XYZ file of C-alpha atoms in Angstrom:
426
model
C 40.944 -0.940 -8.071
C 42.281 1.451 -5.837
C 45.009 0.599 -3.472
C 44.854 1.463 0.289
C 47.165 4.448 0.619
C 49.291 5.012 3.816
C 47.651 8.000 4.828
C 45.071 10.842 3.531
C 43.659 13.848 4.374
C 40.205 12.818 4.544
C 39.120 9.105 4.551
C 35.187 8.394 3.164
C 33.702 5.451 4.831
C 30.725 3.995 2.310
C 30.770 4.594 -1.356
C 26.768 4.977 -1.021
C 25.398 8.204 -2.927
C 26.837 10.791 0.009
C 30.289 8.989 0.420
C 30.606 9.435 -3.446
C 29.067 12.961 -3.628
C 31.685 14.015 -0.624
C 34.793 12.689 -2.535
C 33.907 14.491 -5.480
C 33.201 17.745 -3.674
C 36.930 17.143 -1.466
C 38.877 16.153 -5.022
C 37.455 19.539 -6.697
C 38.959 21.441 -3.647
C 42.226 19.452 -4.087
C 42.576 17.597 -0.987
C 43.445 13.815 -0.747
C 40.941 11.751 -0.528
C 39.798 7.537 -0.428
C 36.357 5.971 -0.437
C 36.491 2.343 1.755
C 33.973 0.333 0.933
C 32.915 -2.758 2.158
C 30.890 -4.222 -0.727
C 32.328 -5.358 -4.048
C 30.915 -2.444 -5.912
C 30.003 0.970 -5.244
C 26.021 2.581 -5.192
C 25.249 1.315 -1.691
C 21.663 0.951 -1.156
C 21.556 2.309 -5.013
C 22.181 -1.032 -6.918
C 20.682 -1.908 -9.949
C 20.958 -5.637 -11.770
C 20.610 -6.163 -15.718
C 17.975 -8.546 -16.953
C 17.419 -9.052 -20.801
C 19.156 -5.670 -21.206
C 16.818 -4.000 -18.913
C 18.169 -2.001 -15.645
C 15.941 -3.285 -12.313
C 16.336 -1.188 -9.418
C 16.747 -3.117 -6.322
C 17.508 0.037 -4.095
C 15.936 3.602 -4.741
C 14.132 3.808 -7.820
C 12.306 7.249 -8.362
C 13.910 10.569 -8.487
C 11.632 11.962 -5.963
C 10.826 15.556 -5.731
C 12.421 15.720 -9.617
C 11.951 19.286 -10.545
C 13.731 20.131 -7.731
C 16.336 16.618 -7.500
C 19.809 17.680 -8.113
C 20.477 14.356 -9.370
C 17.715 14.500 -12.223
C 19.677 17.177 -13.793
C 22.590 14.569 -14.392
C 20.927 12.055 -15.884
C 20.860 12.820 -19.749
C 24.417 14.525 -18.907
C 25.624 10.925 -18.016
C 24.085 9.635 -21.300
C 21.276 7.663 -19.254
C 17.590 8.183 -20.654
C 14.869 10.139 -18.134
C 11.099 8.642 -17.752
C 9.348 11.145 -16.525
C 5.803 8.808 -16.617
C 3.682 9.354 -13.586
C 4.115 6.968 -10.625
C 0.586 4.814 -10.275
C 0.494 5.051 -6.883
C -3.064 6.549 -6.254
C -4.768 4.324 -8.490
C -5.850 0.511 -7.906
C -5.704 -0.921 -11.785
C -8.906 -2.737 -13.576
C -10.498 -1.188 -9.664
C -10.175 -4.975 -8.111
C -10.820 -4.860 -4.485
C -11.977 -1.271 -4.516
C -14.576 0.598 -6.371
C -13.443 3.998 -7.584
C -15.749 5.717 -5.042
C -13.583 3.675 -2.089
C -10.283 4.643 -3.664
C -11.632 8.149 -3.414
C -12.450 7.626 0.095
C -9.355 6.445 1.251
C -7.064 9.117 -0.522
C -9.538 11.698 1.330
C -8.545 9.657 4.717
C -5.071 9.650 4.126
C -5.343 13.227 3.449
C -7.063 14.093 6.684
C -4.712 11.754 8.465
C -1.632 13.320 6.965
C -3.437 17.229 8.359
C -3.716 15.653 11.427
C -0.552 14.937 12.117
C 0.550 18.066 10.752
C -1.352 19.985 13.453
C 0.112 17.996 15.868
C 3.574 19.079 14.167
C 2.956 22.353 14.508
C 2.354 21.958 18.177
C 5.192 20.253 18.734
C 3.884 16.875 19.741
C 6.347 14.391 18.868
C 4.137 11.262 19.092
C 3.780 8.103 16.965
C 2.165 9.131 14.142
C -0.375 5.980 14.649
C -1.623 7.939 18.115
C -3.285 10.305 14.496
C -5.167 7.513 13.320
C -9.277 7.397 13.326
C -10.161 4.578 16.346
C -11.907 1.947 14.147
C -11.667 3.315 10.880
C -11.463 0.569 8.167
C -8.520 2.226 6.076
C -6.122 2.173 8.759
C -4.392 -0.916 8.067
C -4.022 0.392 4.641
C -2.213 3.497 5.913
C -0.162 1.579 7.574
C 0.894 -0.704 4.502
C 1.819 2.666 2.627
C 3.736 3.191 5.891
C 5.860 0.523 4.731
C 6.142 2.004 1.710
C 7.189 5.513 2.751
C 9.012 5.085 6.447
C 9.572 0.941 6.100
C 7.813 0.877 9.636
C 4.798 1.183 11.065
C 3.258 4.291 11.472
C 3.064 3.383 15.492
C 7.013 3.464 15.197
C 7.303 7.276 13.509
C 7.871 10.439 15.250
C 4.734 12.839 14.106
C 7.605 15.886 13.975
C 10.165 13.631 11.602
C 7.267 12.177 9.235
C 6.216 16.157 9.229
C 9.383 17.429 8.667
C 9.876 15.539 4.981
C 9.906 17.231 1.551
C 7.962 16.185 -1.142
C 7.041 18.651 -4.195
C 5.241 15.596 -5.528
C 7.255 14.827 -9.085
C 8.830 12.004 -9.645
C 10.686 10.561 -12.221
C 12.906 7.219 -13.102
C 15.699 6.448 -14.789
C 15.555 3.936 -17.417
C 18.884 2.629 -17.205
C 18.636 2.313 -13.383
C 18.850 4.915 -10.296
C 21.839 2.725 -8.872
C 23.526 2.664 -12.688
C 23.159 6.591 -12.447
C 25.202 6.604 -9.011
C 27.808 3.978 -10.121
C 28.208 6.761 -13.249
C 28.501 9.780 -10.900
C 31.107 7.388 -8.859
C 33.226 6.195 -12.033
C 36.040 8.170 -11.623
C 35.867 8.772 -7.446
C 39.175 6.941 -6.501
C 37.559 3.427 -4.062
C 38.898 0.357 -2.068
C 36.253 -1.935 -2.965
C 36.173 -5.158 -0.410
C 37.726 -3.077 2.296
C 35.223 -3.157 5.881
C 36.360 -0.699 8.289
C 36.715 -2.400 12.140
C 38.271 0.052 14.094
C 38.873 3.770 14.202
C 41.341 4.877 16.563
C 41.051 8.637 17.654
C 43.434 8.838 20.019
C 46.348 10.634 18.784
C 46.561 13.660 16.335
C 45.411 11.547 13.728
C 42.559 9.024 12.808
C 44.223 5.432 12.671
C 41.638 3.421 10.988
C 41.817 -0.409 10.471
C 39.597 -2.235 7.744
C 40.035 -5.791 6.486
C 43.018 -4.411 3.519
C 44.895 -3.075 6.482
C 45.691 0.629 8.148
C 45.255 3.483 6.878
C 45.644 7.143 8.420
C 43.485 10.202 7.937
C 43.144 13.829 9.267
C 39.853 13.646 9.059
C 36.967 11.135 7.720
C 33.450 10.867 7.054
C 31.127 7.884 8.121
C 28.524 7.279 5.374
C 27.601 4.000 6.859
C 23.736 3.201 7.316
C 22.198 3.860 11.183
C 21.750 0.240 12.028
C 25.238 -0.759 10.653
C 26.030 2.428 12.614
C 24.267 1.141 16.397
C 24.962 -2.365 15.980
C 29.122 -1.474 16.289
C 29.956 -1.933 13.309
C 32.870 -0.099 13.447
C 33.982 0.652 16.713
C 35.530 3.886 18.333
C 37.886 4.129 20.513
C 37.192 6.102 22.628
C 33.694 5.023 22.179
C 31.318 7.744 20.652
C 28.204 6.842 22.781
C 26.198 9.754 21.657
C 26.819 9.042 18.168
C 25.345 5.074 18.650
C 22.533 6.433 20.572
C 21.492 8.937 17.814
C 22.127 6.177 15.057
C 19.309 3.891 17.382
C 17.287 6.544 17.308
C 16.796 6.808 13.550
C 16.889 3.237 12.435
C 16.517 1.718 9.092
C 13.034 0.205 8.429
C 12.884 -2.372 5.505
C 10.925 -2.019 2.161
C 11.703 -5.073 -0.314
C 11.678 -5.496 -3.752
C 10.397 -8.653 -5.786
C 11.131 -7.670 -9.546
C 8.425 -10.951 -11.772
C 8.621 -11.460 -15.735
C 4.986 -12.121 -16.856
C 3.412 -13.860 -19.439
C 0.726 -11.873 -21.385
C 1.680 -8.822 -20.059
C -0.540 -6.781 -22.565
C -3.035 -7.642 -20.898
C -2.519 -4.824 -18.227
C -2.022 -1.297 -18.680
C 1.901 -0.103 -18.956
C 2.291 1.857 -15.375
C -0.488 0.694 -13.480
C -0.628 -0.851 -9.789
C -2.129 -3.207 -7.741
C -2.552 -3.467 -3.970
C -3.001 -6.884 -2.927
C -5.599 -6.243 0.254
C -7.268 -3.083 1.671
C -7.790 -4.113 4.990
C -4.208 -4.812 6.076
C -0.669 -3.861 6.883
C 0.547 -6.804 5.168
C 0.194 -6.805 1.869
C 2.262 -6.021 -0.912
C 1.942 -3.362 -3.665
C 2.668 -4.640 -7.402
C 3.513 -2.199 -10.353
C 2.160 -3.800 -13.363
C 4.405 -3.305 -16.651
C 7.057 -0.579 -15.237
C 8.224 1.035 -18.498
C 5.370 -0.513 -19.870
C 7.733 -3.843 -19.666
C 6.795 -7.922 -19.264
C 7.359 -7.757 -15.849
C 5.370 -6.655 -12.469
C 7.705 -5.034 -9.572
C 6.329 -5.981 -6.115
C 6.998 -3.799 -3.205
C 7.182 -4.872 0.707
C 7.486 -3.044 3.370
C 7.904 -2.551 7.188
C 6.533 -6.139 9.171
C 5.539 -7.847 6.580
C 8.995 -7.401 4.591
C 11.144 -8.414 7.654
C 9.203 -11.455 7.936
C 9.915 -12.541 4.254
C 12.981 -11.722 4.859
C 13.826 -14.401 7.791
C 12.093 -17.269 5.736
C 14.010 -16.553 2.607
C 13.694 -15.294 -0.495
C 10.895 -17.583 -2.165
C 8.727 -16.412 0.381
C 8.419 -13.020 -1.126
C 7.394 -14.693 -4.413
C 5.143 -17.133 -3.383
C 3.321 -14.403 -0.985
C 2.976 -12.542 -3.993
C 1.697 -15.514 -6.441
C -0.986 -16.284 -3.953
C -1.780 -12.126 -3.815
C -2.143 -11.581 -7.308
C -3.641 -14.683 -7.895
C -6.920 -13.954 -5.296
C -6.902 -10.892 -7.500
C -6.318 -12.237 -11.048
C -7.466 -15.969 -11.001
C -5.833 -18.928 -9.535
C -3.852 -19.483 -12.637
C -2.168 -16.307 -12.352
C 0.164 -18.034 -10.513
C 1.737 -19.915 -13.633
C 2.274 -16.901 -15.564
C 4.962 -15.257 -13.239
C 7.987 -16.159 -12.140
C 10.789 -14.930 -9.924
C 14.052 -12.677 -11.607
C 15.586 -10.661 -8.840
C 14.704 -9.954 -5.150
C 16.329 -7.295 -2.683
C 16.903 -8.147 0.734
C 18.573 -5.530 2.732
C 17.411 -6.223 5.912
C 19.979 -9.439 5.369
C 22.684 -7.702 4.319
C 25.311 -7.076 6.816
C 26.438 -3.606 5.186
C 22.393 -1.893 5.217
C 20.658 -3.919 8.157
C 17.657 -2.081 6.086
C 16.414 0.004 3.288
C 16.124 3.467 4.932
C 15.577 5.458 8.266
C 12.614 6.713 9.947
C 13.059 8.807 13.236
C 11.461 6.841 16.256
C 8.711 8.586 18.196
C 9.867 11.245 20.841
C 13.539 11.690 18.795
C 11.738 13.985 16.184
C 12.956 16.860 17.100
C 14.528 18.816 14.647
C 16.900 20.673 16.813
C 17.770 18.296 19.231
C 16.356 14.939 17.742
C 17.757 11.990 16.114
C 19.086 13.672 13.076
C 20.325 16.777 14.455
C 22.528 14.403 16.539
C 23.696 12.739 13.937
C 24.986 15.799 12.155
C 27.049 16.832 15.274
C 30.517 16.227 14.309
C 32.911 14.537 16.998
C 36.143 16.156 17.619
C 35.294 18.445 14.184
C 37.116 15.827 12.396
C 34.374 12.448 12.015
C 31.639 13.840 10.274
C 28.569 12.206 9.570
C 26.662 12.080 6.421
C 23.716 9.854 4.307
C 20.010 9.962 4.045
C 19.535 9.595 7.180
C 21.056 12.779 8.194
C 19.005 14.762 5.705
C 16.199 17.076 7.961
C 13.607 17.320 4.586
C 14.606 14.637 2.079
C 15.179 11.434 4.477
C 15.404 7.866 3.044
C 16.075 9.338 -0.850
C 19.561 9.700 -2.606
C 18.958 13.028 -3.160
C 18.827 13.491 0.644
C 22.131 11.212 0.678
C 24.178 13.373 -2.088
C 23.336 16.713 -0.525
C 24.643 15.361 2.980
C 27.724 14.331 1.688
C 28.509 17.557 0.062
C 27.707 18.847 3.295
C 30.012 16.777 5.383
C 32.746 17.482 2.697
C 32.414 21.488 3.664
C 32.788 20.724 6.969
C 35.741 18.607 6.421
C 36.988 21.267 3.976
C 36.436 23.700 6.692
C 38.377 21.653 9.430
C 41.267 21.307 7.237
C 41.165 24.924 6.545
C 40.528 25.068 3.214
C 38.004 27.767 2.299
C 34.896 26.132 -0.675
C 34.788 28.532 -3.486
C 32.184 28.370 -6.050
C 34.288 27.316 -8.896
C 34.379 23.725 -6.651
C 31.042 23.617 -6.027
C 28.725 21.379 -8.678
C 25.787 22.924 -10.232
């Protein structure tokens, strides 16, 4: 492990995707550089577990928008294996609970809700994107269940202009090994403090004194990679305080979208890569991806409410809300053919407070909103940087990576060191 140095030209708080994309970018251009990081291992909100020499994804698992993801480029590079299998998102397997004709109604719903609030976009209305909905009309609870999904909140708790502003070419791929075992890869040779929480940055002199739990260390310059709500919750403190900074960081919170990963007996008996909603008529409900990589297993996904809610009575209650789901669906004896292997809870975890950020309604702006806020540097030297500073590719790693190459110009640029090409990754 690395050892706390003394002091450093630029210290990288969060060895997440963008704290470990900026140290790479500020080690090409030669400058000294550590990573603190609070957890015992790097990948941040990128973590995947082994199970019977499987990787399971607990954080991000698609590479979305691949053809254009600078990260699926690296995969094969890194030896790691690319699935480039559609996601089964659009499709309710075996058609329980919905006939094909009322799948086909709701995607045209979703579509007309999704122009809707794009109008309102383009008008500038920054509104909860629930204010869009259809008074009355029977798929809106179901919207707002895939509003778990995509935001981890409610679709009454999204800004119409954020939700608007996100990129999506519509591709996207896995990687077999694990997304999180693809970032710990990229990260392998980034020089980290593992175990080492940052308390306390002192800006008032000419440089940063910053205190963690391994002791002081002093920087010219550093970036904060930490997630929004670790971020407005204080936890790290300024001094001086950086109110605007905290009130930006509130402003873009982290919603919550759980995983429940199942092993399942008879799993032939479903298609490889299909899904399952468990109602139609609700927020809360979970969505269940039958045979990823055409595996024993079934992945459930939570999000928004429902996921908090699991999350405060522990984590059996994810699995046995998801035994009684599938079971209504599959037969009551479902229940004795799955059991329990691993189960994210980031909401819990002191170093996410959540999965990732959606932009609350009237803080949309992209100019002046949430994000744009966050972006602002203070003093030029504390830069901010993660997927929740990303304008187009929020709440993805992608969106995470390119942000901390970002912040790592900007540092660059304060310590007057000019980015040529030759240090910039393709």
């Amino acid at each position: 492990m690395t050892a706390l140095p003394a002091s450093i030209d630029v210290a990288v708080i969060g060895a997440g995707a963008a704290g470990i994309a900026a140290a790479r970018r500020l080690r090409r251009a030669g400058v000294s550089v550590v990573v603190l990081e609070a957890r015992d291992r790097i990948g941040g909100r990128a973590h995947t577990v082994g199970w019977e020499g499987h990787g399971l994804d607990l954080g991000c698992g698609w590479l979305h928008s691949a053809d254009e993801n600078l990260l699926a480029g690296r995969v094969e590079a890194l030896g790691l294996m690319l699935d480039k299998t559609p996601p089964p998102w659009r499709q309710q397997a075996f058609n329980l609970g919905l006939t094909p004709e009322e799948q086909a109604a709701f995607g045209a719903a979703y579509a007309a809700f999704d122009e809707r609030v794009s109008e309102a976009a383009s008008r500038g209305e920054d509104r909860p994107a629930a204010e869009l909905f259809v008074s009355g009309e029977r798929w809106n609870g179901r919207m707002d269940a895939i509003s778990g999904a995509l935001n981890g909140a409610r679709f009454a708790e999204v800004s119409t202009l954020d939700y608007d502003a996100y990129q999506d070419t519509g591709v996207n791929w896995r990687v077999i090994e694990g997304y999180g075992t693809l970032v710990e890869r990229l990260g392998a040779d980034v020089p980290v403090v593992l175990d080492c929480t940052v308390e306390h940055i002192d800006r008032r002199g000419a440089v940063l004194k910053i205190r963690t739990s391994r002791g002081l260390v002093e920087a010219a310059t550093c970036i904060l990679t930490l997630p929004t709500s670790v971020l407005a919750a204080d936890g790290v403190r300024f001094d001086p305080p950086l109110p605007d900074l905290i009130e930006a960081a509130a402003g873009a919170p982290l919603g919550l979208a759980s995983k429940l990963h199942m092993e399942v007996d008879g799993a032939e008996d479903f298609p490889p890569d299909s899904q399952l909603w468990g109602r139609t008529d609700t927020a809360s409900t979970g969505g269940y991806h039958l045979r990823p990589f055409g595996r024993p297993m079934i992945e459930g996904y939570f999000g928004g409410d429902l996921a908090w809610r699991l999350e405060a009575e522990g984590e059996a209650a994810f699995f046995d809300f998801a035994a009684t789901e599938l079971s209504d669906l599959l037969g009551s004896r479902f229940k004795k053919r799955i059991q329990p292997v691993a189960t994210s809870v980031w909401g819990a975890d002191p170093f996410s407070r959540g999965a990732y950020s959606h932009v609350l309604p009237g803080l949309g702006d992209p100019a002046t909103g949430a994000r744009a806020r966050l972006r602002r540097p203070a003093e030029d030297r504390i830069f901010v940087a993660g997927e929740a500073t990303s304008p187009g590719f929020y709440g993805t790693a992608h969106g995470a990576w390119m942000e901390g190459e970002r912040a790592a110009d900007e540092a660059l640029a304060h310590l007057g060191i000019e980015v040529r090409p030759a240090e910039v990754e393709a």
